[in-house]
Tab-separated table of C-alpha atoms in Angstrom:
chain	number	residue	atom	x	y	z
A	1	MET	CA	-12.355	-41.932	-21.025
A	2	LYS	CA	-13.348	-45.644	-21.626
A	3	ARG	CA	-12.508	-46.940	-18.646
A	4	THR	CA	-10.489	-50.575	-18.533
A	5	ARG	CA	-12.331	-53.399	-17.510
A	6	GLU	CA	-9.610	-53.924	-13.607
A	7	ILE	CA	-10.393	-50.088	-12.871
A	8	LEU	CA	-14.238	-50.925	-13.465
A	9	ASN	CA	-14.588	-54.336	-11.522
A	10	GLU	CA	-12.582	-53.319	-8.411
A	11	LEU	CA	-14.898	-49.695	-8.197
A	12	LYS	CA	-17.708	-52.492	-8.616
A	13	ALA	CA	-16.785	-53.919	-6.134
A	14	ILE	CA	-16.344	-51.455	-3.878
A	15	SER	CA	-19.464	-49.067	-4.660
A	16	PRO	CA	-22.014	-50.811	-7.887
A	17	LEU	CA	-23.198	-46.300	-7.019
A	18	VAL	CA	-20.197	-44.449	-7.656
A	19	ALA	CA	-19.052	-47.092	-10.620
A	20	GLU	CA	-22.341	-45.819	-12.625
A	21	ILE	CA	-21.470	-42.038	-11.977
A	22	SER	CA	-19.649	-41.190	-15.292
A	23	ASP	CA	-15.859	-40.280	-15.340
A	24	SER	CA	-16.216	-37.283	-17.354
A	25	MET	CA	-14.810	-34.573	-16.127
A	26	PRO	CA	-17.157	-30.921	-16.045
A	27	PHE	CA	-14.418	-28.445	-15.843
A	28	SER	CA	-13.493	-26.432	-19.223
A	29	VAL	CA	-10.051	-25.200	-20.145
A	30	PRO	CA	-9.498	-23.109	-22.264
A	31	ASP	CA	-10.072	-22.567	-26.004
A	32	GLY	CA	-6.343	-23.277	-27.194
A	33	TYR	CA	-4.719	-23.974	-23.959
A	34	PHE	CA	-3.093	-27.098	-24.420
A	35	ASP	CA	-1.560	-25.610	-27.776
A	36	GLN	CA	-0.413	-22.873	-26.109
A	37	PHE	CA	1.157	-24.617	-23.411
A	38	PRO	CA	4.660	-25.365	-24.372
A	39	VAL	CA	4.772	-22.193	-26.266
A	40	SER	CA	4.762	-20.036	-22.638
A	41	MET	CA	6.896	-22.748	-21.098
A	42	VAL	CA	9.753	-22.663	-23.429
A	43	GLY	CA	9.323	-18.565	-22.950
A	44	ILE	CA	9.640	-19.141	-18.968
A	45	VAL	CA	12.561	-21.658	-18.914
A	46	THR	CA	15.086	-19.658	-21.508
A	47	LEU	CA	14.349	-16.306	-19.513
A	48	ASP	CA	14.675	-17.498	-16.309
A	49	SER	CA	18.050	-19.387	-17.796
A	50	GLN	CA	19.264	-16.440	-19.109
A	51	ASN	CA	18.881	-14.491	-15.665
A	52	GLN	CA	21.261	-17.079	-14.013
A	53	THR	CA	23.297	-16.504	-16.523
A	54	THR	CA	23.836	-13.126	-16.031
A	55	ASP	CA	23.571	-13.487	-12.108
A	56	GLU	CA	26.278	-15.661	-12.820
A	57	GLN	CA	28.095	-13.206	-14.925
A	58	SER	CA	27.699	-9.796	-12.965
A	59	THR	CA	30.749	-8.567	-12.022
A	60	LEU	CA	29.095	-6.755	-9.315
A	61	ILE	CA	27.617	-9.868	-7.931
A	62	PRO	CA	30.776	-12.283	-7.023
A	63	PRO	CA	28.908	-15.576	-6.983
A	64	SER	CA	31.305	-16.948	-4.669
A	65	ASN	CA	29.979	-14.544	-2.202
A	66	LYS	CA	27.586	-14.650	-0.324
A	67	GLN	CA	28.522	-12.886	2.583
A	68	LEU	CA	25.348	-10.318	3.877
A	69	PRO	CA	25.619	-6.965	4.407
A	70	PHE	CA	23.824	-6.814	7.068
A	71	SER	CA	25.863	-6.308	10.669
A	72	VAL	CA	24.533	-8.098	14.353
A	73	PRO	CA	24.961	-6.395	17.551
A	74	GLN	CA	28.172	-7.336	19.612
A	75	GLY	CA	27.218	-10.753	21.300
A	76	TYR	CA	23.650	-10.883	19.909
A	77	PHE	CA	23.841	-14.074	19.414
A	78	GLU	CA	25.428	-15.092	23.014
A	79	SER	CA	22.741	-13.612	25.039
A	80	PHE	CA	20.028	-14.337	22.579
A	81	ALA	CA	19.273	-17.473	24.648
A	82	ALA	CA	19.655	-15.982	28.283
A	83	ASN	CA	16.977	-13.124	27.088
A	84	MET	CA	14.928	-14.942	25.968
A	85	ILE	CA	14.456	-17.446	29.196
A	86	LYS	CA	14.192	-13.994	30.656
A	87	LEU	CA	11.191	-12.410	28.888
A	88	ALA	CA	9.676	-16.172	28.827
A	89	LYS	CA	9.631	-16.652	32.515
A	90	GLU	CA	8.355	-12.335	33.191
A	91	GLU	CA	5.721	-13.282	30.969
A	92	ASP	CA	5.001	-16.558	33.027
A	93	GLU	CA	5.375	-14.587	36.191
A	94	ILE	CA	2.402	-12.443	34.752
A	95	ASN	CA	0.571	-14.984	34.339
A	96	LEU	CA	1.175	-16.530	37.873
A	97	GLU	CA	0.100	-13.576	39.266
A	98	ILE	CA	-3.093	-12.985	37.227
A	99	ARG	CA	-4.171	-16.382	38.385
A	100	ARG	CA	-3.400	-15.941	41.920
A	101	ILE	CA	-5.377	-13.152	42.009
A	102	SER	CA	-8.184	-14.643	39.784
A	103	ALA	CA	-8.502	-18.206	38.161
A	104	VAL	CA	-11.205	-16.996	35.824
A	105	VAL	CA	-9.740	-13.951	34.803
A	106	ALA	CA	-6.867	-15.955	34.300
A	107	ASP	CA	-8.434	-18.822	31.904
A	108	ILE	CA	-9.694	-15.925	29.542
A	109	PRO	CA	-8.150	-15.647	26.546
A	110	LYS	CA	-6.180	-12.808	25.698
A	111	SER	CA	-8.294	-12.647	22.172
A	112	ASN	CA	-9.066	-9.271	21.104
A	113	PRO	CA	-13.327	-9.261	21.044
A	114	PHE	CA	-13.342	-5.672	19.224
A	115	TYR	CA	-14.072	-5.144	15.728
A	116	LEU	CA	-11.584	-3.793	13.359
A	117	PRO	CA	-13.020	-3.203	9.760
A	118	GLU	CA	-10.519	-4.925	7.517
A	119	ASN	CA	-7.812	-2.926	5.889
A	120	TYR	CA	-7.881	-0.338	8.588
A	121	PHE	CA	-4.566	0.501	9.099
A	122	SER	CA	-3.644	0.085	5.997
A	123	SER	CA	-6.490	3.014	4.155
A	124	LEU	CA	-6.413	5.446	7.581
A	125	ALA	CA	-6.241	8.236	6.348
A	126	LEU	CA	-4.736	11.360	7.945
A	127	PRO	CA	-7.135	14.479	8.418
A	128	ALA	CA	-6.407	17.390	5.658
A	129	PHE	CA	-4.489	19.234	7.647
A	130	VAL	CA	-1.875	16.743	8.547
A	131	SER	CA	-1.245	15.968	5.309
A	132	GLU	CA	-1.539	18.813	3.563
A	133	LYS	CA	1.388	19.475	4.567
A	134	LYS	CA	1.240	23.313	2.125
A	135	THR	CA	2.441	26.379	4.087
A	136	SER	CA	-0.258	29.600	3.571
A	137	GLY	CA	2.192	31.293	2.245
A	138	ALA	CA	2.191	35.354	0.620
A	139	ARG	CA	0.068	35.323	-2.625
A	140	ILE	CA	3.118	36.234	-5.152
A	141	ILE	CA	1.758	38.795	-7.553
A	142	ASN	CA	3.015	38.602	-11.318
A	143	PHE	CA	4.732	41.487	-12.105
A	144	ASN	CA	4.532	41.613	-15.348
A	145	SER	CA	2.670	44.153	-16.979
A	146	TRP	CA	3.551	48.405	-16.849
A	147	LYS	CA	0.411	48.985	-15.076
A	148	LYS	CA	1.627	46.684	-12.400
A	149	LEU	CA	5.076	47.923	-12.191
A	150	ALA	CA	3.191	51.542	-11.459
A	151	VAL	CA	0.890	50.723	-8.958
A	152	ALA	CA	3.922	49.432	-7.418
A	153	ALA	CA	5.880	52.679	-7.883
A	154	ALA	CA	2.876	54.970	-7.298
A	155	PHE	CA	2.703	52.128	-4.214
A	156	THR	CA	6.475	52.685	-2.895
A	157	GLY	CA	6.352	56.636	-3.593
A	158	LEU	CA	3.262	57.837	-1.048
A	159	ILE	CA	5.589	55.153	1.731
A	160	LEU	CA	8.762	57.416	1.354
A	161	THR	CA	6.548	60.261	1.284
A	162	ALA	CA	4.835	60.105	4.547
A	163	SER	CA	7.744	58.555	6.495
A	164	ILE	CA	9.819	61.824	5.226
A	165	TYR	CA	6.763	63.968	6.108
A	166	PHE	CA	6.926	62.001	9.430
A	167	PHE	CA	10.355	62.832	10.655
A	168	ASN	CA	10.851	65.998	8.995
A	169	SER	CA	7.997	67.092	11.117
A	170	LYS	CA	9.713	65.892	14.887
A	171	PRO	CA	12.047	69.044	16.344
A	172	SER	CA	15.586	67.675	15.691
A	173	ALA	CA	17.627	66.360	18.733
A	174	GLN	CA	20.153	69.167	17.657
A	175	ASN	CA	17.804	71.759	18.368
A	176	THR	CA	16.375	70.694	21.459
A	177	GLU	CA	19.404	70.246	22.925
A	178	ASP	CA	20.983	73.338	22.330
A	179	LEU	CA	17.732	74.765	23.899
A	180	THR	CA	18.601	73.262	27.062
A	181	LYS	CA	21.781	74.807	27.699
A	182	PHE	CA	19.920	78.658	28.170
A	183	SER	CA	18.609	79.653	31.488
A	184	VAL	CA	15.387	81.130	32.399
A	185	GLU	CA	17.221	84.744	33.060
A	186	ALA	CA	19.207	84.447	29.749
A	187	MET	CA	16.091	83.747	27.846
A	188	GLU	CA	14.728	86.779	29.989
A	189	LYS	CA	17.098	89.296	29.229
A	190	PHE	CA	17.110	87.905	25.254
A	191	LEU	CA	13.431	88.762	25.177
A	192	THR	CA	13.368	92.143	26.546
A	193	SER	CA	16.552	92.971	24.932
A	194	ASP	CA	16.685	96.154	22.303
A	195	ASP	CA	17.808	94.406	19.223
A	196	PRO	CA	17.478	95.756	15.836
A	197	GLY	CA	17.458	92.088	14.808
A	198	LEU	CA	14.364	91.317	16.038
A	199	PRO	CA	11.217	91.681	14.800
A	200	LEU	CA	9.719	92.909	18.105
A	201	PRO	CA	6.741	95.339	18.720
A	202	PRO	CA	8.103	98.739	20.691
A	203	PRO	CA	7.465	98.156	24.455
A	204	PRO	CA	3.507	99.795	24.791
A	205	ASP	CA	3.042	102.880	27.264
A	206	THR	CA	0.043	102.207	28.397
A	207	ASP	CA	-0.238	98.588	30.413
A	208	ASP	CA	-3.938	98.194	28.511
A	209	PHE	CA	-2.851	95.986	25.176
A	210	SER	CA	-6.429	95.927	24.724
A	211	PHE	CA	-6.273	98.278	21.640
A	212	ALA	CA	-4.119	97.910	18.457
A	213	LEU	CA	-1.903	100.914	17.723
A	214	ILE	CA	-3.024	102.695	14.810
A	215	ASP	CA	-1.905	105.778	13.337
A	216	VAL	CA	-5.037	107.796	12.990
A	217	ASN	CA	-5.780	111.357	11.515
A	218	ASP	CA	-8.958	112.719	10.458
A	219	ASN	CA	-8.845	111.435	7.010
A	220	THR	CA	-8.746	107.916	8.438
A	221	ILE	CA	-11.340	108.399	10.643
A	222	SER	CA	-13.764	110.073	7.912
A	223	GLU	CA	-12.942	107.282	5.803
A	224	LEU	CA	-14.423	104.402	8.633
A	225	LEU	CA	-16.847	106.540	9.609
A	226	GLU	CA	-18.425	106.799	6.041
A	227	GLY	CA	-21.939	104.925	5.009
A	228	VAL	CA	-22.732	105.379	9.560
A	229	GLY	CA	-25.518	107.590	10.274
A	230	ASP	CA	-25.404	109.848	12.470
A	231	ASN	CA	-27.842	108.480	14.847
A	232	ALA	CA	-25.850	105.457	15.418
A	233	ILE	CA	-22.279	107.490	15.941
A	234	LYS	CA	-24.335	109.639	18.893
A	235	GLU	CA	-26.035	106.016	20.112
A	236	PHE	CA	-22.158	104.398	20.126
A	237	MET	CA	-20.748	107.696	21.907
A	238	LYS	CA	-24.341	107.758	24.144
A	239	GLU	CA	-23.198	104.089	24.922
A	240	ASN	CA	-19.166	104.124	25.357
A	241	PRO	CA	-18.627	107.886	27.011
A	242	VAL	CA	-15.129	109.187	26.287
A	243	GLY	CA	-14.187	110.175	29.845
A	244	ASP	CA	-14.729	106.389	31.741
A	245	ASN	CA	-12.216	105.154	29.032
A	246	PRO	CA	-9.139	105.522	30.718
A	247	SER	CA	-7.141	105.597	27.075
A	248	SER	CA	-9.354	108.594	25.849
A	249	ALA	CA	-6.945	110.624	28.573
A	250	ASN	CA	-3.778	110.552	26.208
B	1	MET	CA	11.115	-51.119	-14.975
B	2	ALA	CA	12.621	-48.857	-18.160
B	3	LEU	CA	12.372	-46.072	-19.238
B	4	ASN	CA	10.234	-46.576	-22.933
B	5	GLU	CA	11.792	-45.708	-26.286
B	6	ASP	CA	9.988	-42.647	-27.154
B	7	ASP	CA	11.244	-40.992	-23.162
B	8	LEU	CA	14.106	-42.498	-23.331
B	9	SER	CA	14.789	-41.064	-26.642
B	10	LEU	CA	13.176	-37.463	-25.649
B	11	LEU	CA	15.473	-37.180	-22.518
B	12	GLN	CA	18.655	-38.095	-25.083
B	13	GLN	CA	17.850	-34.710	-27.269
B	14	PHE	CA	17.015	-33.282	-23.534
B	15	ARG	CA	20.610	-34.023	-22.447
B	16	VAL	CA	22.262	-32.414	-26.460
B	17	PRO	CA	21.723	-28.783	-25.717
B	18	ALA	CA	21.066	-28.310	-29.497
B	19	THR	CA	18.074	-29.952	-29.060
B	20	ARG	CA	16.604	-29.251	-25.805
B	21	GLU	CA	14.134	-26.696	-26.040
B	22	LYS	CA	12.947	-29.107	-28.991
B	23	ALA	CA	12.623	-32.368	-26.665
B	24	TYR	CA	11.747	-30.532	-23.605
B	25	THR	CA	8.829	-28.804	-26.015
B	26	SER	CA	8.276	-32.663	-27.104
B	27	ILE	CA	7.626	-33.781	-23.152
B	28	ILE	CA	5.281	-30.750	-22.614
B	29	ARG	CA	2.930	-31.844	-25.646
B	30	LYS	CA	3.249	-35.512	-24.899
B	31	TYR	CA	2.066	-34.790	-20.643
B	32	GLN	CA	0.678	-31.608	-20.110
B	33	GLU	CA	-3.040	-32.836	-20.709
B	34	LYS	CA	-2.307	-35.543	-18.642
B	35	LEU	CA	-0.486	-33.960	-15.660
B	36	TYR	CA	-3.038	-30.692	-16.031
B	37	TRP	CA	-6.060	-32.464	-15.343
B	38	HIS	CA	-3.685	-34.563	-12.361
B	39	VAL	CA	-3.201	-30.905	-10.915
B	40	ARG	CA	-6.830	-29.213	-11.591
B	41	ARG	CA	-8.580	-31.923	-9.763
B	42	MET	CA	-6.903	-30.877	-6.727
B	43	VAL	CA	-6.892	-27.265	-6.895
B	44	VAL	CA	-10.434	-27.548	-8.842
B	45	ASN	CA	-9.711	-23.699	-10.463
B	46	HIS	CA	-8.064	-22.674	-13.959
B	47	ASP	CA	-5.696	-20.199	-12.710
B	48	ASP	CA	-4.282	-22.304	-10.178
B	49	ALA	CA	-3.817	-25.283	-11.614
B	50	ASN	CA	-2.025	-23.202	-14.912
B	51	ASP	CA	0.346	-21.590	-11.584
B	52	VAL	CA	1.181	-25.071	-10.390
B	53	LEU	CA	1.916	-26.366	-13.691
B	54	GLN	CA	4.141	-23.913	-14.757
B	55	ASN	CA	5.916	-24.719	-11.168
B	56	VAL	CA	6.278	-28.637	-12.496
B	57	PHE	CA	7.607	-27.313	-15.961
B	58	ILE	CA	9.897	-25.028	-14.612
B	59	LYS	CA	11.459	-27.585	-11.668
B	60	VAL	CA	11.791	-30.101	-15.226
B	61	TRP	CA	13.985	-28.313	-16.987
B	62	LYS	CA	15.479	-27.797	-14.135
B	63	GLY	CA	15.976	-31.675	-13.008
B	64	LEU	CA	15.740	-33.719	-16.272
B	65	ASP	CA	19.891	-33.699	-16.415
B	66	GLN	CA	19.895	-35.140	-13.317
B	67	PHE	CA	16.785	-38.090	-13.490
B	68	ARG	CA	17.576	-41.470	-13.586
B	69	GLU	CA	16.764	-43.681	-16.480
B	70	ASP	CA	15.798	-46.759	-14.218
B	71	ALA	CA	12.202	-44.806	-13.577
B	72	GLN	CA	9.152	-44.121	-15.584
B	73	LEU	CA	9.391	-40.381	-16.994
B	74	TYR	CA	5.730	-40.078	-16.126
B	75	THR	CA	5.951	-41.687	-12.684
B	76	TRP	CA	8.227	-38.888	-12.063
B	77	LEU	CA	6.152	-36.431	-13.539
B	78	TYR	CA	3.164	-37.051	-11.870
B	79	ARG	CA	5.019	-37.015	-8.826
B	80	ILE	CA	6.236	-33.573	-8.814
B	81	ALA	CA	2.647	-32.473	-9.923
B	82	THR	CA	0.983	-34.311	-6.772
B	83	ASN	CA	3.907	-32.550	-4.810
B	84	GLU	CA	3.617	-29.369	-6.560
B	85	SER	CA	-0.370	-29.566	-5.928
B	86	LEU	CA	-0.385	-30.663	-2.335
B	87	SER	CA	1.977	-27.378	-2.003
B	88	TYR	CA	0.499	-25.295	-3.191
B	89	ILE	CA	-3.080	-25.759	-0.769
B	90	GLU	CA	-0.478	-25.560	2.006
B	91	GLN	CA	0.593	-22.491	1.079
B	92	GLN	CA	-2.952	-21.533	0.586
B	93	LYS	CA	-3.866	-22.890	3.729
B	94	ARG	CA	-0.386	-21.717	5.521
B	95	ARG	CA	-1.896	-17.615	3.905
B	96	THR	CA	-6.127	-17.965	5.219
B	97	SER	CA	-4.868	-19.266	8.339
B	98	VAL	CA	-7.694	-22.499	7.786
B	99	SER	CA	-8.182	-25.629	8.869
B	100	PHE	CA	-8.829	-28.888	6.973
B	101	ASP	CA	-12.385	-28.939	7.231
B	102	ASP	CA	-12.133	-24.952	5.632
B	103	VAL	CA	-9.826	-26.474	2.948
B	104	ALA	CA	-11.819	-28.571	2.335
B	105	GLU	CA	-14.859	-26.232	2.458
B	106	THR	CA	-13.051	-23.661	0.437
B	107	LEU	CA	-12.506	-26.220	-2.748
B	108	GLY	CA	-16.144	-26.723	-2.272
B	109	ASN	CA	-16.866	-22.661	-2.952
B	110	LYS	CA	-14.324	-22.915	-6.114
B	111	LEU	CA	-16.058	-25.475	-7.161
B	112	GLU	CA	-19.533	-23.883	-7.019
B	113	ALA	CA	-16.989	-21.164	-8.339
B	114	GLU	CA	-16.985	-22.910	-11.843
B	115	LYS	CA	-18.878	-22.199	-15.724
B	116	GLY	CA	-21.546	-24.540	-15.584
B	117	PHE	CA	-21.460	-25.746	-11.530
B	118	ASP	CA	-24.613	-27.832	-11.402
B	119	SER	CA	-24.892	-29.151	-8.028
B	120	ASN	CA	-28.020	-31.219	-8.872
B	121	LYS	CA	-25.632	-33.149	-12.097
B	122	ILE	CA	-24.010	-36.219	-11.147
B	123	GLU	CA	-20.848	-35.423	-12.038
B	124	TRP	CA	-20.289	-32.346	-10.821
B	125	LYS	CA	-21.701	-34.038	-6.957
B	126	LEU	CA	-18.659	-36.593	-7.335
B	127	GLN	CA	-16.606	-34.088	-7.623
B	128	ALA	CA	-17.999	-32.276	-5.034
B	129	ALA	CA	-17.826	-35.171	-2.660
B	130	ILE	CA	-13.816	-36.005	-3.612
B	131	GLN	CA	-13.058	-32.474	-2.105
B	132	GLN	CA	-15.121	-33.360	0.488
B	133	LEU	CA	-11.679	-36.320	0.976
B	134	PRO	CA	-8.830	-35.800	2.921
B	135	GLU	CA	-5.676	-34.779	0.461
B	136	LYS	CA	-4.073	-38.167	0.192
B	137	GLN	CA	-7.310	-39.961	0.092
B	138	ARG	CA	-7.597	-37.326	-2.803
B	139	VAL	CA	-4.598	-38.098	-4.780
B	140	VAL	CA	-5.193	-41.813	-4.738
B	141	PHE	CA	-8.682	-41.600	-5.607
B	142	ASN	CA	-7.773	-39.387	-8.660
B	143	LEU	CA	-5.229	-41.118	-10.007
B	144	ARG	CA	-7.088	-44.747	-9.553
B	145	TYR	CA	-10.211	-43.131	-10.481
B	146	TYR	CA	-9.368	-41.297	-13.581
B	147	ASP	CA	-5.746	-41.594	-14.664
B	148	GLU	CA	-6.593	-45.520	-13.980
B	149	MET	CA	-2.762	-46.105	-12.600
B	150	PRO	CA	-1.723	-49.465	-11.732
B	151	TYR	CA	-0.838	-49.213	-7.822
B	152	GLU	CA	2.651	-50.106	-8.437
B	153	GLU	CA	3.060	-47.378	-10.169
B	154	MET	CA	0.890	-44.800	-7.840
B	155	SER	CA	3.755	-46.146	-4.874
B	156	GLN	CA	6.094	-45.027	-6.381
B	157	VAL	CA	4.809	-41.763	-6.907
B	158	LEU	CA	3.433	-41.381	-3.747
B	159	GLU	CA	6.365	-43.247	-2.235
B	160	THR	CA	3.572	-45.673	-0.300
B	161	SER	CA	3.226	-49.360	-0.387
B	162	ALA	CA	0.274	-50.668	-3.210
B	163	GLY	CA	-1.699	-52.460	-0.205
B	164	ALA	CA	-1.698	-49.229	1.669
B	165	LEU	CA	-2.908	-47.259	-1.179
B	166	LYS	CA	-5.498	-49.952	-2.238
B	167	ALA	CA	-6.979	-49.534	1.174
B	168	SER	CA	-7.519	-45.657	0.657
B	169	TYR	CA	-8.654	-45.730	-1.753
B	170	HIS	CA	-11.231	-48.282	-0.642
B	171	HIS	CA	-12.092	-45.649	2.271
B	172	ALA	CA	-12.192	-42.904	-0.708
B	173	VAL	CA	-15.392	-44.694	-2.590
B	174	LYS	CA	-17.421	-45.679	0.378
B	175	LYS	CA	-16.919	-41.817	1.202
B	176	ILE	CA	-17.897	-40.944	-1.284
B	177	GLU	CA	-20.491	-43.250	-2.194
B	178	ASP	CA	-21.472	-41.810	1.229
B	179	TYR	CA	-21.465	-38.373	0.528
B	180	ILE	CA	-23.640	-38.956	-2.422
B	181	LEU	CA	-26.391	-40.928	-1.119
B	182	ASN	CA	-26.814	-38.035	2.083
B	183	ARG	CA	-27.010	-35.308	0.696
């Protein structure tokens, strides 16, 4: 741009140095900016007008109704001024108090000198166990295949069998109750009775129960001693003489 | 100052719904480059300039019906562009809670990030010097130095007296000279 004589003369009068500087602009503008700008501006204002028309025509928002839906606690504005004065007085009292104690401390600005990294609070990450609110539930097994079903059935069967065995091995409450009804005398009488129904052995003739009561004849003895030498029998008889045995008397 | 014939014709077309978009497109085509560079010199970065320029033309679309014909269209457009640029810078300042010096530094950093930046070249040095100026002085300098806007028209844009604008421009040039000599 060429300066007019008036502007140049004025500038020379104030500062010949500045008047010598070229007034060309060193800034650059994106290519085609001024060609596109009018088109984009028409787009912007047309959209803006359409939005305004839509707002005006909206049946949901009556244009005249600017009443806010918010509510204010009763008496808020009436007591606001008084509350503010009260707060200011409280703060004054705190300041006066510290000034009475120490003027030096009172003059120190309350600004925080500690360094805090930029965006610390916005980027504050909670610990993983807090942020991950996943509960560690039991693993869910997919029973789609017949093999898994078979394993499950076998496991259930095992538990059932074990349960049945466990409950049957215990004396039933009924049996225990029946036994408590018998007295000791009744039990003794029952045990010594001659009831043929009982599979009890006949009462022994002697007090010695160390020998079994076997019906023994000569043939049986021969059979029993078959293969046993005479010397061995003699030796046995020597060690166990017949007269010493009280049972031999019978 | 009466509206020039071309702008008057565009304004009449804009008021007719059938030709509204066509007139709007013509207005953009006519003024987009001037307004773009005015904004770009303020915010430095192209993307920021694009955002601001879009806001400017949205306001134009919404407010052109109420535009009074006793003023020049381009001074009205420059006023919107200047206010939007300053608001944008103010928003950025609030967003990052920075002081005036920090804003200058931020704009300086943006400048250094520009494609083809060379601190040894006088054009870039001039741009760096402009970014050191207070916002109002920067606007005045840019409007006078680059857009060669007469003080009377500038006073309509900035709603400041022509005398105050002349003084502001004088201070701005002196500061720029000082920056170039001492850096």
